[in-house]
Structure formats: C-alpha cells, structure tokens
Short mmCIF file of C-alpha atoms in Angstrom, two decimals:
data_model
loop_
_atom_site.label_atom_id
_atom_site.label_comp_id
_atom_site.label_asym_id
_atom_site.label_seq_id
_atom_site.Cartn_x
_atom_site.Cartn_y
_atom_site.Cartn_z
CA UNK R 1468 -3.51 -47.34 45.93
CA UNK R 1469 -4.08 -44.29 43.73
CA UNK R 1470 -4.29 -42.08 46.80
CA UNK R 1471 -0.88 -43.25 48.03
CA UNK R 1472 0.73 -42.56 44.64
CA UNK R 1473 -0.79 -39.07 44.54
CA UNK R 1474 0.55 -38.23 48.02
CA UNK R 1475 4.02 -39.51 47.02
CA UNK R 1476 4.03 -37.37 43.86
CA UNK R 1477 3.04 -34.20 45.75
CA UNK R 1478 5.76 -34.78 48.32
CA UNK R 1479 8.40 -35.19 45.58
CA UNK R 1480 7.36 -31.98 43.86
CA UNK R 1481 7.45 -29.98 47.09
CA UNK R 1482 10.87 -31.38 48.02
CA UNK R 1483 12.47 -30.47 44.68
CA UNK R 1484 12.21 -26.67 44.55
CA UNK R 1485 13.90 -24.84 41.66
CA UNK R 1486 16.49 -22.35 42.93
CA UNK R 1487 18.34 -19.60 41.12
CA UNK R 1488 21.96 -18.69 41.77
CA UNK R 1489 23.99 -16.22 39.72
CA UNK R 1490 27.37 -17.68 40.62
CA UNK R 1491 26.98 -21.40 39.88
CA UNK R 1492 26.32 -23.08 36.51
CA UNK R 1493 25.09 -26.67 35.99
CA UNK R 1494 25.61 -28.26 32.56
CA UNK R 1495 22.36 -28.89 30.63
CA UNK R 1496 22.74 -32.65 30.76
CA UNK R 1497 22.70 -32.56 34.57
CA UNK R 1498 19.58 -30.42 34.84
CA UNK R 1499 17.07 -33.25 34.72
CA UNK R 1500 17.44 -36.97 35.41
CA UNK R 1501 14.89 -39.78 35.63
CA UNK R 1502 14.39 -41.12 39.13
CA UNK R 1503 14.16 -44.86 39.51
CA UNK R 1504 12.18 -44.41 42.71
CA UNK R 1505 9.28 -42.66 41.03
CA UNK R 1506 9.44 -44.09 37.51
CA UNK R 1507 6.41 -46.24 38.26
CA UNK R 1508 4.16 -43.17 38.59
CA UNK R 1509 5.63 -41.27 35.60
CA UNK R 1510 7.35 -38.33 37.35
CA UNK R 1511 10.88 -36.95 36.95
CA UNK R 1512 13.12 -35.78 39.73
CA UNK R 1513 13.84 -32.05 39.48
CA UNK R 1514 17.38 -30.81 40.06
CA UNK R 1515 18.21 -27.15 40.79
CA UNK R 1516 18.30 -25.02 37.57
CA UNK R 1517 20.69 -22.09 37.62
CA UNK R 1518 20.31 -18.97 35.42
CA UNK R 1519 23.24 -16.58 35.03
CA UNK R 1520 21.75 -13.09 35.48
CA UNK R 1521 23.62 -9.76 35.58
CA UNK R 1522 24.03 -8.32 39.03
CA UNK R 1523 23.81 -4.75 37.65
CA UNK R 1524 20.83 -2.99 36.10
CA UNK R 1525 19.94 -0.05 33.86
CA UNK R 1526 17.21 2.57 34.20
CA UNK R 1527 15.81 4.60 31.27
CA UNK R 1528 13.62 7.63 31.81
CA UNK R 1529 11.17 6.43 29.15
CA UNK R 1530 10.01 3.01 28.05
CA UNK R 1531 9.38 4.12 24.45
CA UNK R 1532 10.63 7.09 22.40
CA UNK R 1533 9.44 8.36 19.00
CA UNK R 1534 11.94 9.82 16.55
CA UNK R 1535 11.88 11.05 12.96
CA UNK R 1536 14.18 9.80 10.26
CA UNK R 1537 17.60 11.54 10.27
CA UNK R 1538 16.89 12.99 13.72
CA UNK R 1539 19.55 12.86 16.46
CA UNK R 1540 18.51 12.73 20.11
CA UNK R 1541 20.23 12.50 23.52
CA UNK R 1542 18.75 9.76 25.73
CA UNK R 1543 19.47 9.68 29.49
CA UNK R 1544 20.20 6.46 31.37
CA UNK R 1545 21.34 5.34 34.82
CA UNK R 1546 23.51 2.27 35.55
CA UNK R 1547 22.99 0.80 39.02
CA UNK R 1548 24.87 -1.71 41.20
CA UNK R 1549 28.32 -1.04 39.72
CA UNK R 1550 30.77 -3.48 41.33
CA UNK R 1551 34.18 -2.17 42.40
CA UNK R 1552 35.62 -5.68 41.90
CA UNK R 1553 35.33 -5.24 38.11
CA UNK R 1554 38.60 -3.29 38.18
CA UNK R 1555 39.54 -0.48 35.81
CA UNK R 1556 39.15 -2.27 32.47
CA UNK R 1557 35.43 -2.64 31.84
CA UNK R 1558 33.13 -0.91 29.36
CA UNK R 1559 29.39 -0.45 28.86
CA UNK R 1560 28.32 -0.60 25.20
CA UNK R 1561 24.98 0.82 24.01
CA UNK R 1562 23.69 -1.57 21.35
CA UNK R 1563 20.55 -1.43 19.14
CA UNK R 1564 18.99 -4.74 18.13
CA UNK R 1565 18.63 -3.54 14.51
CA UNK R 1566 21.64 -1.53 13.35
CA UNK R 1567 19.96 -0.68 10.03
CA UNK R 1568 17.44 1.54 11.85
CA UNK R 1569 19.62 3.27 14.48
CA UNK R 1570 23.16 4.52 14.66
CA UNK R 1571 24.72 4.53 18.14
CA UNK R 1572 28.43 5.02 18.64
CA UNK R 1573 28.74 5.35 22.39
CA UNK R 1574 30.92 3.49 24.89
CA UNK R 1575 30.96 4.19 28.64
CA UNK R 1576 34.43 3.31 29.94
CA UNK R 1577 35.57 2.67 33.52
CA UNK R 1578 37.51 5.94 33.39
CA UNK R 1579 34.21 7.82 32.86
CA UNK R 1580 32.77 6.44 36.13
CA UNK R 1581 34.24 7.65 39.44
CA UNK R 1582 35.72 4.87 41.58
CA UNK R 1583 33.60 3.52 44.38
CA UNK R 1584 30.36 4.83 42.83
CA UNK R 1585 27.47 2.37 42.81
CA UNK R 1586 25.27 4.30 40.37
CA UNK R 1587 26.16 6.45 37.37
CA UNK R 1588 23.92 8.67 35.23
CA UNK R 1589 24.64 10.07 31.78
CA UNK R 1590 23.40 10.43 28.19
CA UNK R 1591 24.04 8.65 24.94
CA UNK R 1592 23.43 9.93 21.40
CA UNK R 1593 21.11 8.16 18.93
CA UNK R 1594 20.61 8.91 15.22
CA UNK R 1595 17.52 7.53 13.47
CA UNK R 1596 18.26 6.11 10.03
CA UNK R 1597 15.08 4.54 8.71
CA UNK R 1598 11.47 3.64 9.49
CA UNK R 1599 10.87 0.90 12.02
CA UNK R 1600 11.01 -0.05 15.68
CA UNK R 1601 13.91 -1.51 17.59
CA UNK R 1602 15.08 -1.98 21.17
CA UNK R 1603 18.27 -0.59 22.70
CA UNK R 1604 20.10 -2.47 25.44
CA UNK R 1605 23.36 -2.10 27.38
CA UNK R 1606 26.18 -4.66 27.42
CA UNK R 1607 28.97 -4.99 29.99
CA UNK R 1608 32.32 -6.01 28.50
CA UNK R 1609 35.12 -7.26 30.78
CA UNK R 1610 38.39 -9.01 29.88
CA UNK R 1611 38.15 -12.83 30.03
CA UNK R 1612 34.39 -12.70 30.64
CA UNK R 1613 31.50 -13.17 28.25
CA UNK R 1614 29.50 -9.98 27.58
CA UNK R 1615 26.55 -9.46 29.90
CA UNK R 1616 23.43 -7.88 28.40
CA UNK R 1617 21.01 -5.85 30.51
CA UNK R 1618 17.52 -7.16 31.12
CA UNK R 1619 16.12 -3.63 30.75
CA UNK R 1620 15.72 -1.95 27.37
CA UNK R 1621 14.17 1.06 25.67
CA UNK R 1622 12.07 0.90 22.49
CA UNK R 1623 12.73 3.50 19.82
CA UNK R 1624 10.15 4.04 17.07
CA UNK R 1625 11.35 5.83 13.92
CA UNK R 1626 8.62 7.68 12.02
CA UNK R 1627 8.49 9.66 8.79
CA UNK R 1628 8.09 13.40 9.16
CA UNK R 1629 6.15 15.20 6.44
CA UNK R 1630 8.10 18.11 4.99
CA UNK R 1631 7.32 21.13 2.81
CA UNK R 1632 7.71 19.06 -0.38
CA UNK R 1633 4.89 16.75 0.70
CA UNK R 1634 2.51 19.69 1.13
CA UNK R 1635 3.55 21.30 -2.18
CA UNK R 1636 3.02 17.98 -3.96
CA UNK R 1637 -0.52 17.59 -2.56
CA UNK R 1638 -1.54 21.15 -3.46
CA UNK R 1639 -0.12 20.92 -7.01
CA UNK R 1640 -1.80 17.58 -7.70
CA UNK R 1641 -5.15 18.88 -6.37
CA UNK R 1642 -4.98 21.97 -8.63
CA UNK R 1643 -3.97 20.00 -11.74
CA UNK R 1644 -6.69 17.39 -11.17
CA UNK R 1645 -9.30 20.15 -10.81
CA UNK R 1646 -8.23 21.76 -14.12
CA UNK R 1647 -8.23 18.33 -15.77
CA UNK R 1648 -11.75 17.48 -14.60
CA UNK R 1649 -13.08 20.82 -15.80
CA UNK R 1650 -11.76 19.77 -19.21
CA UNK R 1651 -13.42 16.37 -18.79
CA UNK R 1652 -16.74 18.09 -18.16
CA UNK R 1653 -16.25 20.28 -21.24
CA UNK R 1654 -15.56 17.20 -23.39
CA UNK R 1655 -18.48 15.09 -22.08
CA UNK R 1656 -21.25 14.23 -24.52
CA UNK R 1657 -24.43 14.27 -22.46
CA UNK R 1658 -26.51 12.32 -25.02
CA UNK R 1659 -23.95 9.49 -25.03
CA UNK R 1660 -23.82 9.60 -21.23
CA UNK R 1661 -27.60 9.24 -21.09
CA UNK R 1662 -27.51 6.18 -23.38
CA UNK R 1663 -24.88 4.52 -21.15
CA UNK R 1664 -27.00 5.10 -18.03
CA UNK R 1665 -30.15 3.72 -19.70
CA UNK R 1666 -28.27 0.64 -20.97
CA UNK R 1667 -25.50 0.12 -18.37
CA UNK R 1668 -23.80 -2.98 -19.80
CA UNK R 1669 -20.30 -1.49 -19.50
CA UNK R 1670 -20.77 -0.23 -15.92
CA UNK R 1671 -22.19 -3.64 -14.91
CA UNK R 1672 -19.11 -5.42 -16.28
CA UNK R 1673 -16.89 -2.88 -14.54
CA UNK R 1674 -18.73 -3.41 -11.24
CA UNK R 1675 -18.12 -7.17 -11.42
CA UNK R 1676 -14.45 -6.62 -12.20
CA UNK R 1677 -13.94 -3.88 -9.61
CA UNK R 1678 -15.77 -5.30 -6.60
CA UNK R 1679 -15.75 -9.08 -7.14
CA UNK R 1680 -12.69 -9.96 -9.22
CA UNK R 1681 -10.19 -7.49 -7.73
CA UNK R 1682 -10.87 -8.15 -3.99
CA UNK R 1683 -10.69 -11.92 -4.52
CA UNK R 1684 -7.56 -11.55 -6.65
CA UNK R 1685 -5.81 -9.40 -4.02
CA UNK R 1686 -6.77 -11.85 -1.26
CA UNK R 1687 -5.29 -14.90 -3.03
CA UNK R 1688 -2.15 -13.12 -4.26
CA UNK R 1689 -1.52 -11.91 -0.70
CA UNK R 1690 -2.19 -15.36 0.73
CA UNK R 1691 0.47 -17.02 -1.46
CA UNK R 1692 3.12 -14.26 -1.38
CA UNK R 1693 2.66 -12.81 2.14
CA UNK R 1694 1.38 -15.82 4.05
CA UNK R 1695 3.33 -14.98 7.22
CA UNK R 1696 3.29 -11.17 6.81
CA UNK R 1697 -0.16 -10.06 7.96
CA UNK R 1698 0.43 -6.33 7.46
CA UNK R 1699 1.50 -6.74 3.81
CA UNK R 1700 -1.46 -9.02 3.11
CA UNK R 1701 -3.72 -6.37 4.60
CA UNK R 1702 -2.10 -3.65 2.46
CA UNK R 1703 -2.65 -5.61 -0.75
CA UNK R 1704 -6.21 -6.55 0.19
CA UNK R 1705 -7.11 -2.93 0.99
CA UNK R 1706 -5.68 -1.91 -2.39
CA UNK R 1707 -7.80 -4.50 -4.22
CA UNK R 1708 -10.99 -3.54 -2.36
CA UNK R 1709 -10.93 0.19 -3.15
CA UNK R 1710 -12.99 1.84 -5.91
CA UNK R 1711 -11.61 3.13 -9.20
CA UNK R 1712 -9.45 6.24 -9.17
CA UNK R 1713 -9.30 9.39 -11.26
CA UNK R 1714 -6.22 8.07 -13.04
CA UNK R 1715 -8.48 5.72 -15.02
CA UNK R 1716 -10.17 8.74 -16.66
CA UNK R 1717 -6.78 10.22 -17.53
CA UNK R 1718 -5.51 7.04 -19.19
CA UNK R 1719 -8.83 6.62 -21.01
CA UNK R 1720 -8.23 10.00 -22.66
CA UNK R 1721 -4.59 9.25 -23.45
CA UNK R 1722 -5.43 5.88 -25.04
CA UNK R 1723 -8.51 7.20 -26.91
CA UNK R 1724 -11.00 5.19 -24.91
CA UNK R 1725 -14.63 6.05 -24.18
CA UNK R 1726 -14.44 8.99 -21.77
CA UNK R 1727 -18.22 9.03 -21.18
CA UNK R 1728 -18.19 5.37 -20.16
CA UNK R 1729 -15.08 5.90 -18.01
CA UNK R 1730 -16.55 8.77 -15.99
CA UNK R 1731 -19.85 6.90 -15.55
CA UNK R 1732 -18.00 3.80 -14.29
CA UNK R 1733 -15.85 5.88 -11.91
CA UNK R 1734 -18.97 7.54 -10.44
CA UNK R 1735 -20.79 4.21 -9.99
CA UNK R 1736 -17.65 2.64 -8.50
CA UNK R 1737 -17.30 5.37 -5.87
CA UNK R 1738 -20.98 5.13 -4.92
CA UNK R 1739 -20.84 1.33 -4.72
CA UNK R 1740 -17.74 1.54 -2.49
CA UNK R 1741 -19.90 2.71 0.43
CA UNK R 1742 -21.47 -0.76 0.59
CA UNK R 1743 -18.94 -3.07 -1.06
CA UNK R 1744 -15.86 -2.05 0.92
CA UNK R 1745 -17.41 -2.85 4.32
CA UNK R 1746 -18.74 -6.13 2.90
CA UNK R 1747 -15.29 -7.35 1.85
CA UNK R 1748 -13.35 -5.90 4.78
CA UNK R 1749 -15.55 -7.53 7.38
CA UNK R 1750 -15.57 -10.90 5.56
CA UNK R 1751 -12.26 -11.70 3.87
CA UNK R 1752 -10.52 -8.87 5.71
CA UNK R 1753 -11.48 -10.42 9.05
CA UNK R 1754 -9.70 -13.62 7.99
CA UNK R 1755 -6.49 -11.66 7.40
CA UNK R 1756 -6.52 -9.56 10.52
CA UNK R 1757 -8.89 -10.89 13.17
CA UNK R 1758 -8.42 -8.16 15.73
CA UNK R 1759 -7.78 -5.29 13.32
CA UNK R 1760 -9.27 -1.92 14.14
CA UNK R 1761 -11.02 -1.57 10.79
CA UNK R 1762 -12.51 1.79 9.91
CA UNK R 1763 -14.09 2.44 6.53
CA UNK R 1764 -13.10 5.98 5.46
CA UNK R 1765 -16.56 7.11 4.38
CA UNK R 1766 -15.57 10.75 4.76
CA UNK R 1767 -12.51 10.30 2.53
CA UNK R 1768 -14.52 8.51 -0.18
CA UNK R 1769 -17.20 11.21 -0.09
CA UNK R 1770 -14.61 14.01 -0.18
CA UNK R 1771 -12.79 12.44 -3.12
CA UNK R 1772 -16.06 11.92 -5.01
CA UNK R 1773 -17.19 15.53 -4.43
CA UNK R 1774 -13.77 16.88 -5.40
CA UNK R 1775 -14.18 15.16 -8.79
CA UNK R 1776 -17.88 15.97 -9.33
CA UNK R 1777 -17.56 19.73 -8.67
CA UNK R 1778 -15.01 20.54 -11.43
CA UNK R 1779 -16.87 18.13 -13.73
CA UNK R 1780 -20.06 20.16 -13.28
CA UNK R 1781 -18.13 23.37 -13.98
CA UNK R 1782 -16.95 21.87 -17.27
CA UNK R 1783 -20.52 20.84 -18.22
CA UNK R 1784 -21.74 24.36 -17.44
CA UNK R 1785 -19.02 25.85 -19.63
CA UNK R 1786 -20.07 23.48 -22.40
CA UNK R 1787 -23.57 24.94 -22.27
CA UNK R 1788 -22.81 28.64 -21.75
CA UNK R 1789 -19.42 29.00 -23.47
CA UNK R 1790 -19.31 26.45 -26.32
CA UNK R 1791 -16.44 28.18 -28.15
CA UNK R 1792 -14.24 28.00 -25.06
CA UNK R 1793 -15.04 24.32 -24.51
CA UNK R 1794 -13.92 23.47 -28.06
CA UNK R 1795 -10.52 24.99 -27.34
CA UNK R 1796 -10.36 23.26 -23.95
CA UNK R 1797 -11.13 19.86 -25.51
CA UNK R 1798 -8.04 20.19 -27.69
CA UNK R 1799 -5.91 20.66 -24.58
CA UNK R 1800 -7.35 17.58 -22.83
CA UNK R 1801 -4.74 15.05 -23.92
CA UNK R 1802 -1.66 17.33 -23.41
CA UNK R 1803 -2.87 18.25 -19.89
CA UNK R 1804 -3.46 14.57 -19.08
CA UNK R 1805 0.06 13.63 -20.20
CA UNK R 1806 1.58 16.52 -18.27
CA UNK R 1807 -0.29 15.47 -15.09
CA UNK R 1808 0.90 11.86 -15.39
CA UNK R 1809 4.53 12.95 -15.86
CA UNK R 1810 4.33 15.47 -13.00
CA UNK R 1811 2.82 12.99 -10.54
CA UNK R 1812 5.33 10.27 -11.49
CA UNK R 1813 8.45 12.45 -11.21
CA UNK R 1814 7.37 14.36 -8.09
CA UNK R 1815 6.13 11.19 -6.34
CA UNK R 1816 9.47 9.47 -6.95
CA UNK R 1817 11.27 12.49 -5.49
CA UNK R 1818 9.10 12.95 -2.40
CA UNK R 1819 8.73 9.24 -1.56
CA UNK R 1820 12.24 8.07 -2.43
CA UNK R 1821 12.62 6.63 1.09
CA UNK R 1822 9.97 3.99 0.43
CA UNK R 1823 12.08 2.23 -2.23
CA UNK R 1824 14.14 0.75 0.60
CA UNK R 1825 11.03 -1.13 1.72
CA UNK R 1826 10.43 -2.74 -1.67
CA UNK R 1827 11.15 -6.45 -1.91
CA UNK R 1828 10.73 -8.80 -4.87
CA UNK R 1829 7.50 -10.08 -3.33
CA UNK R 1830 6.06 -6.57 -3.03
CA UNK R 1831 7.01 -5.79 -6.65
CA UNK R 1832 5.44 -9.02 -7.96
CA UNK R 1833 2.23 -8.60 -5.93
CA UNK R 1834 1.88 -4.90 -6.80
CA UNK R 1835 2.35 -5.67 -10.50
CA UNK R 1836 0.19 -8.80 -10.66
CA UNK R 1837 -2.89 -7.19 -9.11
CA UNK R 1838 -3.50 -4.39 -11.68
CA UNK R 1839 -2.05 -6.23 -14.69
CA UNK R 1840 -4.21 -9.32 -14.20
CA UNK R 1841 -7.09 -6.93 -13.51
CA UNK R 1842 -6.58 -5.33 -16.96
CA UNK R 1843 -6.62 -8.73 -18.61
CA UNK R 1844 -9.73 -9.99 -16.78
CA UNK R 1845 -11.60 -6.73 -17.42
CA UNK R 1846 -10.80 -6.89 -21.14
CA UNK R 1847 -11.81 -10.57 -21.36
CA UNK R 1848 -15.14 -9.90 -19.59
CA UNK R 1849 -15.87 -7.00 -21.96
CA UNK R 1850 -14.92 -9.06 -25.02
CA UNK R 1851 -17.08 -11.99 -23.93
CA UNK R 1852 -20.00 -9.56 -23.51
CA UNK R 1853 -19.37 -8.31 -27.09
CA UNK R 1854 -18.34 -4.78 -26.25
CA UNK R 1855 -16.55 -2.84 -29.00
CA UNK R 1856 -12.78 -2.37 -28.84
CA UNK R 1857 -13.00 1.16 -27.45
CA UNK R 1858 -15.37 0.18 -24.63
CA UNK R 1859 -13.41 -3.01 -23.87
CA UNK R 1860 -10.24 -0.94 -23.43
CA UNK R 1861 -12.07 1.47 -21.12
CA UNK R 1862 -13.53 -1.35 -19.00
CA UNK R 1863 -10.07 -2.95 -18.71
CA UNK R 1864 -8.58 0.35 -17.53
CA UNK R 1865 -11.38 0.92 -14.99
CA UNK R 1866 -10.99 -2.63 -13.62
CA UNK R 1867 -7.21 -2.53 -13.18
CA UNK R 1868 -6.75 0.95 -11.71
CA UNK R 1869 -7.54 1.23 -7.98
CA UNK R 1870 -7.72 4.27 -5.72
CA UNK R 1871 -4.52 3.66 -3.74
CA UNK R 1872 -5.03 6.89 -1.77
CA UNK R 1873 -7.99 5.31 0.04
CA UNK R 1874 -5.95 2.16 0.74
CA UNK R 1875 -3.14 4.22 2.30
CA UNK R 1876 -5.67 6.15 4.43
CA UNK R 1877 -7.20 2.89 5.70
CA UNK R 1878 -3.78 1.47 6.59
CA UNK R 1879 -2.90 4.64 8.51
CA UNK R 1880 -6.12 4.32 10.50
CA UNK R 1881 -5.96 0.56 11.08
CA UNK R 1882 -2.28 0.12 11.98
CA UNK R 1883 0.01 1.96 14.40
CA UNK R 1884 3.04 3.85 13.19
CA UNK R 1885 5.54 3.04 11.78
CA UNK R 1886 3.82 -0.18 10.63
CA UNK R 1887 1.27 1.87 8.67
CA UNK R 1888 3.97 3.72 6.69
CA UNK R 1889 5.92 0.51 6.13
CA UNK R 1890 2.82 -1.38 4.96
CA UNK R 1891 1.95 1.52 2.64
CA UNK R 1892 4.80 0.28 0.47
CA UNK R 1893 2.28 -2.13 -1.10
CA UNK R 1894 -0.26 0.45 -2.39
CA UNK R 1895 2.56 2.86 -3.29
CA UNK R 1896 4.31 0.14 -5.32
CA UNK R 1897 0.97 -0.72 -6.92
CA UNK R 1898 0.42 2.91 -7.95
CA UNK R 1899 3.86 2.90 -9.59
CA UNK R 1900 3.47 -0.45 -11.39
CA UNK R 1901 -0.16 0.11 -12.50
CA UNK R 1902 0.50 2.58 -15.37
CA UNK R 1903 3.43 0.72 -16.95
CA UNK R 1904 1.40 -1.49 -19.37
CA UNK R 1905 -0.78 1.51 -20.31
CA UNK R 1906 2.23 3.73 -21.01
CA UNK R 1907 3.79 0.92 -23.05
CA UNK R 1908 0.58 0.59 -25.08
CA UNK R 1909 0.56 4.36 -25.67
CA UNK R 1910 4.18 4.31 -26.91
CA UNK R 1911 3.52 1.34 -29.20
CA UNK R 1912 0.54 3.13 -30.74
CA UNK R 1913 2.51 6.34 -31.10
CA UNK R 1914 5.47 4.64 -32.76
CA UNK R 1915 3.84 1.98 -34.93
CA UNK R 1916 0.32 3.21 -35.71
CA UNK R 1917 0.43 5.84 -38.45
CA UNK R 1918 -3.29 6.62 -38.23
CA UNK R 1919 -4.62 7.78 -34.91
CA UNK R 1920 -6.97 5.32 -33.25
CA UNK R 1921 -9.22 8.22 -32.45
CA UNK R 1922 -9.57 9.19 -36.13
CA UNK R 1923 -10.33 5.64 -37.22
CA UNK R 1924 -12.70 4.52 -34.47
CA UNK R 1925 -14.42 7.71 -33.33
CA UNK R 1926 -18.00 7.82 -34.60
CA UNK R 1927 -20.39 10.75 -34.22
CA UNK R 1928 -22.36 10.27 -31.04
CA UNK R 1929 -25.01 12.91 -31.69
CA UNK R 1930 -27.78 12.16 -34.16
CA UNK R 1931 -27.63 14.20 -37.37
CA UNK R 1932 -30.45 16.56 -38.14
CA UNK R 1933 -32.63 16.28 -41.29
CA UNK R 1934 -30.92 19.16 -43.08
CA UNK R 1935 -27.49 17.58 -42.52
CA UNK R 1936 -28.72 14.27 -43.98
CA UNK R 1937 -30.14 16.01 -47.04
CA UNK R 1938 -26.91 17.90 -47.56
CA UNK R 1939 -24.91 14.65 -47.50
CA UNK R 1940 -27.28 13.03 -50.03
CA UNK R 1941 -27.06 16.02 -52.37
CA UNK R 1942 -23.30 15.93 -52.11
CA UNK R 1943 -23.24 12.25 -53.09
CA UNK R 1944 -25.56 12.93 -56.03
CA UNK R 1945 -23.30 15.62 -57.38
CA UNK R 1946 -20.42 13.15 -57.52
CA UNK R 1947 -22.33 10.61 -59.69
CA UNK R 1948 -21.71 10.76 -63.51
CA UNK R 1949 -24.77 11.84 -65.60
CA UNK R 1950 -25.52 9.41 -68.52
CA UNK R 1951 -28.42 9.56 -71.01
CA UNK R 1952 -29.09 5.88 -71.69
CA UNK R 1953 -31.90 4.10 -69.88
CA UNK R 1954 -29.67 1.67 -68.04
CA UNK R 1955 -27.60 4.40 -66.50
CA UNK R 1956 -30.77 6.35 -65.66
CA UNK R 1957 -32.23 3.30 -63.93
CA UNK R 1958 -28.99 2.82 -62.09
CA UNK R 1959 -28.94 6.44 -60.91
CA UNK R 1960 -32.57 6.32 -59.81
CA UNK R 1961 -31.91 3.14 -57.91
CA UNK R 1962 -28.97 4.72 -56.16
CA UNK R 1963 -31.05 7.78 -55.25
CA UNK R 1964 -33.75 5.55 -53.92
#
C-alpha cells in the first residue's frame, strides 16, 4: 500500500514541472491549489509559476569599486538586448540603493542610443558622499509600464582617505606626549614608587577594575544596546578590554591625584594586557563574533608601552643629574597637561568631524556609560578597601580611562573597510565622552574650592633627616612662653619631652 502511494506521489511531482515565462502573469491565489485526488497522501498539485524578468541586461567592467569620500569617478557600463519595439520614449536610470552614500545624476535616454542597436556602451558619473557600501543598479522606464530593474549590479565601497592633517595631528600628539612624560619622570618620587610596588594595594584594585569589571561591563552594555549590531558590540567590547591609557596620568596631574600610583598602575595595566586581552577576546569576544579574525596587537601594545617608558626614564635621569632643572619642569607639569588635553580635543574634533555623522543616541549612551560607570566602580572599590581620597581618585581615573587607540587598531585588523572605520565610532565617541566628568570636576574645584587640594592634602613623601627634625623642635621651643613658676616649668618640660 505504501509503495503504491509513493509511486503515485513521484509521478505527480514529475508531471507538474515549474515553468518560467516572461510574458504571462498568474495571480498569486492561482499559483497553488489543493488537489482532491492526492489529498489522502498529503501532497499539493503544483501549477506553473511565472516570474517577470527583464529581457535586457547590463554589464559592468568591475564587480566592486573602492572610492574615497568626496571623490568623483566615471564608471563604464554596457546595456545589452535593447529592443527596438520600445519606441523612442524610454530611459535608463542609474540608481544607488543608498542615496545618502552616493550621488548619481545620470539618465540614458533613447535619443542617446542609435536606432536598431542591440548593445550600447557608455559611462556614468558617481560622487562618493560618505563612508559605507551600496549597490548600483539600472532601471528601464517606459510610458505605461512599471519600471524594470536590472538583475546585475555593481558594489561601491566608500572609504576614508587620510590627509595631511591626520599626519600632522599624529606627529604633534607624539611630540607633546613625549615632552609631558619627561616631565612626569622629573616629578616622580622614587621612594614613594618603591613603597607602592612593595605594597601594591592600589594597583591590585586597579587591575580588578581594569581587567574584570570593565570587560564585563562593556559586554553587557553592548548586549542590551547593540543586540542586533554585531560590529558595534565588538567595538564597545574591544574598548572595554584594552589597558589604561596615558590620558589617565594627565588627568591625575590635573586633578591633584597620586602621580606615582597612576604611573605604576598604567605600567602594570599595559604588562597585564598581554595576557588579559587574549583571555577576554577568545572567551566573551567569541560569543560576540564567532568567525571574527581576531588578532591581538602585541606589537602596538609593546610600542605604546616603550614610547611612554623611554621619556619617563629621561625625566628620572634629569631628576638625578640636573635637579635644578627638574624643579622648574615640575612647575610646568600641570600647564603642559592642560594644553595637551585642549590641543587633542580641538584638533581631534577638526580632523575627525566626519565621524559625528555616525553617532547615534545608542552610541552616545554606550560610550558614556562605560567610562562613567567605570569611574564610579573604581572609586567604590578603593573606598571599600580604605584607600585615602587622593589614591581613590587616582584608582577611579585609571579604571575608567581606556586606551581607545588599541581598540581602533584591533577593529581595523578584525573588520574589512569601511566597516572598521564605521565601527570605530564607538571607541572615538568613548574617547570624547570619557574626560567630561573629569573636566567638570576640575572646573568645580577651580571655581568653588578656595584652597588648592594639592596644598591641603599633599604630605611629604620623603622621610625627614635627623637635623631637620631637631630644627623643627627648636623652632617650636622658641615659640613657647618662658615662665618662672614650677607649674609652668613642669608644663614646658612635659611639652619638650
């Protein structure tokens, strides 16, 4: 019985072949109908399905073309199988799928094509507007007919071209950072640095915040805000997994934090990144982007670390061999730091103005939440561990500030262009939103605190010698009133004791 039903079903399938005809159209409701003859074996009778395809075609010399923003290019094409029955009132329109990325104002009219010609070749002009990728197709427009769109297309990828301003910006920032870190080295107190290394409570708290709290925080923020946008989730996660940046040292100086602790934490963070970044990227990162071509930029991390250590060592050497010069340099530390922050902010806004078009409310919220919550968690961890106010501020700064340059490098290596540049909007937005609470805190202190925090909180870090102690005691003695009665003498002796 089953064998007979199977043979019947095969015969029905072979007898109902789907055909395609460009001239006939069957309404959707007539495409399929249940057959009473075969309803007992669960099959449906197949009727012919007709698809209306264009009888003409288009050829492009290339399948994919790369262009730079604001670039104009002539693209050749050939239109085949032109039908003389179309008359003299037809037009071919060149249309991009995304008009916000490309500008094409080109129409091929019947008058441009000689009569009786079956194929026509020519060029059309394209102007790239913004980053992205879109396809370009051709449409045939005829009176009283619906437009016919070509099956063939060409993909156009719009990339960002680095100009002279980009190179000038990089060179200027590198020079200013080198000068700044020479000043850092001149201002370092080696005895205090040694005590931090021997009792690394602050660096341990910073390590937990930097490489446990921040990667997890970036993963969950990205999951809730960019659930269906894998590239943006990856950009935020890369930002949260990077080590601390040199900006944390700058803001530590501006806000009168503990510079010795800050530089120690930055050094430990960059060393730990060699192991912690691969750990997170191949665990949580694999959940975000299963088939991503991950590459940990060990060379970039090492280069950045060396570029900070070298000028730092120069500053330490100057402190030993030219102490008078280092005293003058220490006074310039805060003005140079402020100047560097202002320069980077203004120049970065000018050079990367194009990227503001990529910002959305989700990118702004995610890029703000990551560092700002990081500040708060870092400060809470330091406070719970009973760190003083100066160290707690430094730990908060080190936790919240990430090295977005490494994140951008990783995105450029892991994603093709222009997706890499477009996804870089996340770390770029993060680098712009990160300093806002710190700058606000600086302004509040400047406007409302009459006494400098540095003058109130700064304690001598080097132990006083015996002669200095004796001098202080003698100075205090000289201020005490001399009285001849026994009570006052007893009181004075007690005080001396």
